Amino acid sequence: EGRRHNAALICLSRRRIDVMFAMLRDRQPYRPRPFSTSGEATLAA
């Protein structure tokens, strides 16, 4: 069970690193995705 928590932390960290890498690669500031009023995330292509 202890491994599941660590695996989740690693997964979340990887997502953050992917975002930071894309920001550096594209030389763009972080822009969070807007959410619709219904609570669903809008998909930006």
PDB file of C-alpha atoms in Angstrom:
ATOM      1  CA  GLU A   1       0.000   0.000   0.000  1.00  0.00           C
ATOM      2  CA  GLY A   2       2.849   2.401   0.689  1.00  0.00           C
ATOM      3  CA  ARG A   3       3.954   2.072  -2.887  1.00  0.00           C
ATOM      4  CA  ARG A   4       0.643   3.303  -4.275  1.00  0.00           C
ATOM      5  CA  HIS A   5       1.000   6.667  -2.586  1.00  0.00           C
ATOM      6  CA  ASN A   6       4.555   7.064  -3.855  1.00  0.00           C
ATOM      7  CA  ALA A   7       3.495   6.086  -7.356  1.00  0.00           C
ATOM      8  CA  ALA A   8       0.754   8.731  -7.264  1.00  0.00           C
ATOM      9  CA  LEU A   9       3.233  11.395  -6.159  1.00  0.00           C
ATOM     10  CA  ILE A  10       5.613  10.438  -8.934  1.00  0.00           C
ATOM     11  CA  CYS A  11       2.781  10.626 -11.479  1.00  0.00           C
ATOM     12  CA  LEU A  12       1.721  14.093 -10.307  1.00  0.00           C
ATOM     13  CA  SER A  13       5.321  15.291 -10.285  1.00  0.00           C
ATOM     14  CA  ARG A  14       5.773  14.045 -13.833  1.00  0.00           C
ATOM     15  CA  ARG A  15       2.752  16.053 -14.990  1.00  0.00           C
ATOM     16  CA  ARG A  16       4.161  19.209 -13.425  1.00  0.00           C
ATOM     17  CA  ILE A  17       7.555  18.626 -15.004  1.00  0.00           C
ATOM     18  CA  ASP A  18       5.928  18.096 -18.415  1.00  0.00           C
ATOM     19  CA  VAL A  19       4.147  21.455 -18.085  1.00  0.00           C
ATOM     20  CA  MET A  20       7.331  23.236 -17.022  1.00  0.00           C
ATOM     21  CA  PHE A  21       9.296  21.677 -19.883  1.00  0.00           C
ATOM     22  CA  ALA A  22       6.659  22.805 -22.401  1.00  0.00           C
ATOM     23  CA  MET A  23       6.778  26.337 -20.977  1.00  0.00           C
ATOM     24  CA  LEU A  24      10.545  26.461 -21.411  1.00  0.00           C
ATOM     25  CA  ARG A  25      10.442  24.828 -24.847  1.00  0.00           C
ATOM     26  CA  ASP A  26       7.757  27.169 -26.199  1.00  0.00           C
ATOM     27  CA  ARG A  27       8.912  30.213 -24.213  1.00  0.00           C
ATOM     28  CA  GLN A  28       5.348  30.798 -23.046  1.00  0.00           C
ATOM     29  CA  PRO A  29       4.060  31.662 -19.567  1.00  0.00           C
ATOM     30  CA  TYR A  30       1.761  29.264 -17.741  1.00  0.00           C
ATOM     31  CA  ARG A  31      -1.886  29.660 -18.723  1.00  0.00           C
ATOM     32  CA  PRO A  32      -4.308  27.399 -16.846  1.00  0.00           C
ATOM     33  CA  ARG A  33      -7.091  25.871 -18.880  1.00  0.00           C
ATOM     34  CA  PRO A  34     -10.397  27.708 -18.418  1.00  0.00           C
ATOM     35  CA  PHE A  35     -13.307  25.769 -16.953  1.00  0.00           C
ATOM     36  CA  SER A  36     -16.864  26.008 -18.182  1.00  0.00           C
ATOM     37  CA  THR A  37     -19.694  26.893 -15.838  1.00  0.00           C
ATOM     38  CA  SER A  38     -20.930  23.282 -15.923  1.00  0.00           C
ATOM     39  CA  GLY A  39     -17.687  22.159 -14.263  1.00  0.00           C
ATOM     40  CA  GLU A  40     -16.248  20.399 -17.290  1.00  0.00           C
ATOM     41  CA  ALA A  41     -12.837  21.411 -18.593  1.00  0.00           C
ATOM     42  CA  THR A  42     -12.811  22.874 -22.073  1.00  0.00           C
ATOM     43  CA  LEU A  43     -10.421  21.094 -24.372  1.00  0.00           C
ATOM     44  CA  ALA A  44      -8.016  23.413 -26.119  1.00  0.00           C
ATOM     45  CA  ALA A  45      -6.661  21.973 -29.349  1.00  0.00           C
TER      46      ALA A  45
END
